[in-house]
Tab-separated table of C-alpha atoms in Angstrom:
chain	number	residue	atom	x	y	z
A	16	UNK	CA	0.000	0.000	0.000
A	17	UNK	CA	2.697	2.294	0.928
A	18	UNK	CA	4.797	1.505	-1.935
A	19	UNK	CA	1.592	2.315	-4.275
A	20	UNK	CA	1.043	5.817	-2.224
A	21	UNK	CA	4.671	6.474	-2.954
A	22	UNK	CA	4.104	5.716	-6.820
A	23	UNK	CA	1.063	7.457	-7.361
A	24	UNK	CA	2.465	10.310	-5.711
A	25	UNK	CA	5.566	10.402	-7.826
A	26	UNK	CA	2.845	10.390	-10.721
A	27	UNK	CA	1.622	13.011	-9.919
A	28	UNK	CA	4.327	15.013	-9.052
A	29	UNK	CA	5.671	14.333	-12.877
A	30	UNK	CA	1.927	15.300	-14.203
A	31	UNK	CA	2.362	18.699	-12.426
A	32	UNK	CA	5.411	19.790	-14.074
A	33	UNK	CA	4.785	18.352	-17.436
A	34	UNK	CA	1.757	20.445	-17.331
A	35	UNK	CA	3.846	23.183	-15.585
A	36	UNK	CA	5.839	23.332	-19.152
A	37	UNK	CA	2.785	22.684	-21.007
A	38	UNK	CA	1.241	25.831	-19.524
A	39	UNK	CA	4.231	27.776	-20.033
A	40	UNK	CA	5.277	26.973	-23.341
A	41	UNK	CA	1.429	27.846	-24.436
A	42	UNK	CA	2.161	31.208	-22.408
A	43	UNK	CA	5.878	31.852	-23.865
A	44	UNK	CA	5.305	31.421	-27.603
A	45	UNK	CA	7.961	30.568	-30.023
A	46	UNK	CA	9.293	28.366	-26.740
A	47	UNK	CA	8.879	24.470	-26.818
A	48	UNK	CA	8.117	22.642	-23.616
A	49	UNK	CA	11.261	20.637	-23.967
A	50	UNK	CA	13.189	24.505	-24.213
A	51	UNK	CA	10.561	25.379	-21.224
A	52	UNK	CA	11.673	22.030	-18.925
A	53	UNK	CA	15.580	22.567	-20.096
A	54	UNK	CA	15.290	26.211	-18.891
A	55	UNK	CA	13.275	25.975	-15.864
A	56	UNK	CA	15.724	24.902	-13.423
A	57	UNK	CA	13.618	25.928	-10.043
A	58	UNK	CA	10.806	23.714	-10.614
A	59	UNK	CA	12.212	21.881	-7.691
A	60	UNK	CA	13.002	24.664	-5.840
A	61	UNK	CA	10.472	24.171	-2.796
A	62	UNK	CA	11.247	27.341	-1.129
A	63	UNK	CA	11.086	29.472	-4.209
A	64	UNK	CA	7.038	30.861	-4.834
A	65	UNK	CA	5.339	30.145	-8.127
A	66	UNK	CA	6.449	33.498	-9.096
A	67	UNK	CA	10.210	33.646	-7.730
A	68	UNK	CA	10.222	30.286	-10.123
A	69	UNK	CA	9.188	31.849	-13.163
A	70	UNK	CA	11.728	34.942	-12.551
A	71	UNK	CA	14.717	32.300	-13.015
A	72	UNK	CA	12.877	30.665	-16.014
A	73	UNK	CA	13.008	34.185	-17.965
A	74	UNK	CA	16.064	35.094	-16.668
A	75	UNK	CA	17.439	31.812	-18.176
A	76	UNK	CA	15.003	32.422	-21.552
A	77	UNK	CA	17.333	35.493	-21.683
A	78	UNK	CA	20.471	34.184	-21.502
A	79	UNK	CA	20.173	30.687	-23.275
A	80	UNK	CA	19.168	33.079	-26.565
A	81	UNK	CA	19.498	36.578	-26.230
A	82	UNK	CA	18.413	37.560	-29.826
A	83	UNK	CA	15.269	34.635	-29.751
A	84	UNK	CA	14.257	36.351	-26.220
A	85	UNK	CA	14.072	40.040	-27.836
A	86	UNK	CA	11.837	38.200	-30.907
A	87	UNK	CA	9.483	36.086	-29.162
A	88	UNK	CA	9.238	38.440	-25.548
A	89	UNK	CA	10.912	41.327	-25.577
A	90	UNK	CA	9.912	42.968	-28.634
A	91	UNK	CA	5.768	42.210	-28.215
A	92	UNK	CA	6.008	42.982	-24.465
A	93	UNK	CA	7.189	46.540	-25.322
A	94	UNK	CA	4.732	46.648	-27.983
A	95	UNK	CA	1.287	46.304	-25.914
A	96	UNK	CA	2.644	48.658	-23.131
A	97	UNK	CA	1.959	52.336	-24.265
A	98	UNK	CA	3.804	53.171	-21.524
A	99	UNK	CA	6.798	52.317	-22.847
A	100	UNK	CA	8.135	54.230	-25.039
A	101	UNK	CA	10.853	53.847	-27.558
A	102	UNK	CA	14.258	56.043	-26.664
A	103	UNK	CA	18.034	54.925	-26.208
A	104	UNK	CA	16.986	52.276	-23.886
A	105	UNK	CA	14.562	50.407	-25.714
A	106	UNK	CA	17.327	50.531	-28.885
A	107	UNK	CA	20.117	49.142	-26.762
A	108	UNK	CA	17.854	46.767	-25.619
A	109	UNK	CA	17.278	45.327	-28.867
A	110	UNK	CA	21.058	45.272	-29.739
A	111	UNK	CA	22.431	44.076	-26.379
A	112	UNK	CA	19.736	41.025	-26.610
A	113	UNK	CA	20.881	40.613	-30.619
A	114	UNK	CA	24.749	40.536	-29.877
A	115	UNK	CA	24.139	38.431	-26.356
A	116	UNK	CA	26.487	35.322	-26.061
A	117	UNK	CA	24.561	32.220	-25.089
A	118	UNK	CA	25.476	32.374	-21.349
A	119	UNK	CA	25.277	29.845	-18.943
A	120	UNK	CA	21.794	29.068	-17.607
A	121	UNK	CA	21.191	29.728	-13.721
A	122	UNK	CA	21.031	27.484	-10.991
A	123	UNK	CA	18.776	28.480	-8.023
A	124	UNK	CA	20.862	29.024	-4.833
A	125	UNK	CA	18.973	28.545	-1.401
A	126	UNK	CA	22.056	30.642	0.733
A	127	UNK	CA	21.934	33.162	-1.844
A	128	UNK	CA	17.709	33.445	-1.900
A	129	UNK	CA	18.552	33.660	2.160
A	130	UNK	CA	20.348	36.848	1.439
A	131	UNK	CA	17.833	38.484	-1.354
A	132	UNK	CA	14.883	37.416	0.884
A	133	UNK	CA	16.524	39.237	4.274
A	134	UNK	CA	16.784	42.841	1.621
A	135	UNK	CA	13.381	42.190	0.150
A	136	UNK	CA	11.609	41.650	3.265
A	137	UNK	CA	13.590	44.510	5.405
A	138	UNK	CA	13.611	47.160	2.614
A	139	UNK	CA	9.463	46.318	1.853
A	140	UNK	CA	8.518	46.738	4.985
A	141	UNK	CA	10.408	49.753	5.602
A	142	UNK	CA	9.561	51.693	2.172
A	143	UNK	CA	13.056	51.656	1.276
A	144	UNK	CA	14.766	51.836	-2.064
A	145	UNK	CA	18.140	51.032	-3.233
A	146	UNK	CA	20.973	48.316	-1.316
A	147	UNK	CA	20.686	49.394	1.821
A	148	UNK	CA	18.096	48.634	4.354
A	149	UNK	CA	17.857	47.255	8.004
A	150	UNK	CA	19.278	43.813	7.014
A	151	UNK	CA	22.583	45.747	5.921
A	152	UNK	CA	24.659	47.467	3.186
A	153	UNK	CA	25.213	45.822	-0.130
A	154	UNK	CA	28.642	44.663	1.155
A	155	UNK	CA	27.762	43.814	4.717
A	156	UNK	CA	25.336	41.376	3.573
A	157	UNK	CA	27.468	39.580	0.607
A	158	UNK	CA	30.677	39.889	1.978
A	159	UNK	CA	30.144	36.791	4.103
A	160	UNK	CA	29.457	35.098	1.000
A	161	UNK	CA	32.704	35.602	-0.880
A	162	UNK	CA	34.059	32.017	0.386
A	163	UNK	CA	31.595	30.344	-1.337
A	164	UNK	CA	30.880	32.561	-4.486
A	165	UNK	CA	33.038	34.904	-6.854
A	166	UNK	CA	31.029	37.450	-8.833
A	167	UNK	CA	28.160	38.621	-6.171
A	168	UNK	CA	25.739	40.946	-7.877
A	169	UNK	CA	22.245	42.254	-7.154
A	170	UNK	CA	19.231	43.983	-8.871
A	171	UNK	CA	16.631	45.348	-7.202
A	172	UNK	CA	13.277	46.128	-8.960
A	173	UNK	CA	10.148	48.008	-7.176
A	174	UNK	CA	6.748	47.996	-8.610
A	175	UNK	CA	5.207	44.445	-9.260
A	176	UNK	CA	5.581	40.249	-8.350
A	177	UNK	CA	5.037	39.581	-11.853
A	178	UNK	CA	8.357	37.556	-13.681
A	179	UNK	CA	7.976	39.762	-17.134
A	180	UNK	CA	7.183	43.033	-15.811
A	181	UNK	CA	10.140	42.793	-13.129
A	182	UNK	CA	12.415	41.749	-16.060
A	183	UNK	CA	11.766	43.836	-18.576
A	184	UNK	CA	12.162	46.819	-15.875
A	185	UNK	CA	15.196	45.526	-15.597
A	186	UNK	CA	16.397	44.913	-19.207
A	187	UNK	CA	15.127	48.311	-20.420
A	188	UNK	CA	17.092	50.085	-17.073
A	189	UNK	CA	15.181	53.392	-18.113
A	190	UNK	CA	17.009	56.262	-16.704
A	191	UNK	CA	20.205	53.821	-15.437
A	192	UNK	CA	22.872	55.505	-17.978
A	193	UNK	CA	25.228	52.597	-17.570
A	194	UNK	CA	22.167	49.832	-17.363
A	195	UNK	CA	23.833	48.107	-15.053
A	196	UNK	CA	20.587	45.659	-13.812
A	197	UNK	CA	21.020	44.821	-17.681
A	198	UNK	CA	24.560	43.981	-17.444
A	199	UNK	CA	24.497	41.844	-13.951
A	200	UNK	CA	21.523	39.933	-16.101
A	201	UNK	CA	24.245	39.109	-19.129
A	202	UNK	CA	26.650	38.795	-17.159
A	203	UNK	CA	29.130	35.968	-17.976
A	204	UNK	CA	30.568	34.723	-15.251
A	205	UNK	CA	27.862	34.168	-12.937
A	206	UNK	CA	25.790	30.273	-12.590
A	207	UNK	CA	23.850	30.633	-9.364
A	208	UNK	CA	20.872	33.215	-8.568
A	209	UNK	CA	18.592	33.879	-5.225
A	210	UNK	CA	15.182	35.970	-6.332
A	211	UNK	CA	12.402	36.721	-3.493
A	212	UNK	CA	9.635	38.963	-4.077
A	213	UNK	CA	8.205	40.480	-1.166
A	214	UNK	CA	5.436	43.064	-0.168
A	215	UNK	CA	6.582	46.720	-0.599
A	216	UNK	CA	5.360	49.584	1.602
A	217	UNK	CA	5.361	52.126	-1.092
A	218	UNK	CA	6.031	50.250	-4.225
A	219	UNK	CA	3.557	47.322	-3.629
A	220	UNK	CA	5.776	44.643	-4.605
A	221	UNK	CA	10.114	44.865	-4.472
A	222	UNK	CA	11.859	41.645	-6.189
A	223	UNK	CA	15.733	41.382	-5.078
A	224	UNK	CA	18.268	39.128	-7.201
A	225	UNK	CA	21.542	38.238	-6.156
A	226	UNK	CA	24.056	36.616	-8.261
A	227	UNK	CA	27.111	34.591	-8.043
A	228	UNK	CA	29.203	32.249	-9.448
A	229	UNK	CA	29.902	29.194	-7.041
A	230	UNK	CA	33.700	28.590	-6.294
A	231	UNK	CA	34.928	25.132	-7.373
């Protein structure tokens, strides 16, 4: 009986996150469920929300094919927001995404969702913006980490819990001059991430990434 339980429940489990792909490759068009499962590396990720998940999953949709991102995502997203409009950003956008390596897909990293989740939830409550908040500076808070990772890194995005929205805030880095959230997304070097969402006093939702690149 137990072993049955123990089957059926291992069923299931694979039922949920085919459909999981299923769902999201009918959601992310021009993106194959097979691209969908290869990409979505925190569907195991128990301690990562539904929408922390799907952060990682476009982050990785971004760096596995820069150009194929801007085509299928990037490009239509910034077409049904009138809000956005097209300037310097939106350009370099287009051509960062277009000359993009393919980069190494990320890993979720509980220690490193530990730190983003400490900034997230101190800053939110607070009404803070910016590195700094009651759960320490940018370097007081990864500067533990450096034994463990090289290339620490973090974004910080106010203004919704929704994956696309918070990356394409990101990517676009309107009124960054150096669009440096874009560049810690592309960057190179880095395999690992940490993403919590949390509420935001003023903002009504803040999502904080940190980055690294595990030491071998």
């Amino acid at each position: 009986m137990k072993l049955t339980k123990r089957i059926l429940s291992i069923v299931v489990i694979a039922q949920l996150v085919l459909a999981f792909n299923l769902l999201h490759a009918q959601e992310y068009q021009g993106y194959s469920s097979a691209e969908i499962a290869r990409l979505n590396t925190a569907k195991s990720a128990d301690y990562l929300t539904v929408d922390e998940k799907e952060v990682v999953l476009v982050l990785n949709m971004i760096r596995s094919n820069g150009a194929k991102f801007w085509d299928k995502m990037a490009e239509p997203y910034i077409a049904k927001h009138d809000e956005i409009k097209p300037s310097r950003y939106t350009s370099s956008l287009e051509r960062d995404l277009r000359n993009a390596p393919n980069l190494p897909i990320l890993s979720p990293n509980k220690t490193l969702h530990k730190v983003a989740n400490k900034h997230a939830v101190a800053s939110g409550r607070e009404g803070l913006l910016g590195h700094k908040s009651p759960a320490g500076t940018f370097e007081q808070r990864l500067k533990p980490l450096t034994r463990d990772f090289n290339y620490l890194l973090e974004n910080c995005d106010y203004g919704s819990s929704k994956a696309m929205d918070i990356i394409m805030n990101l990517m676009i880095d309107e009124g960054i001059p150096d669009v440096g959230h874009r560049k810690n997304i592309l960057h190179e070097q880095i395999d690992a991430a940490g993403i919590a969402i949390a509420p935001h006093k003023t903002y009504s939702h803040t999502c904080v990434q940190v980055f690294g690149k595990l030491r071998e």
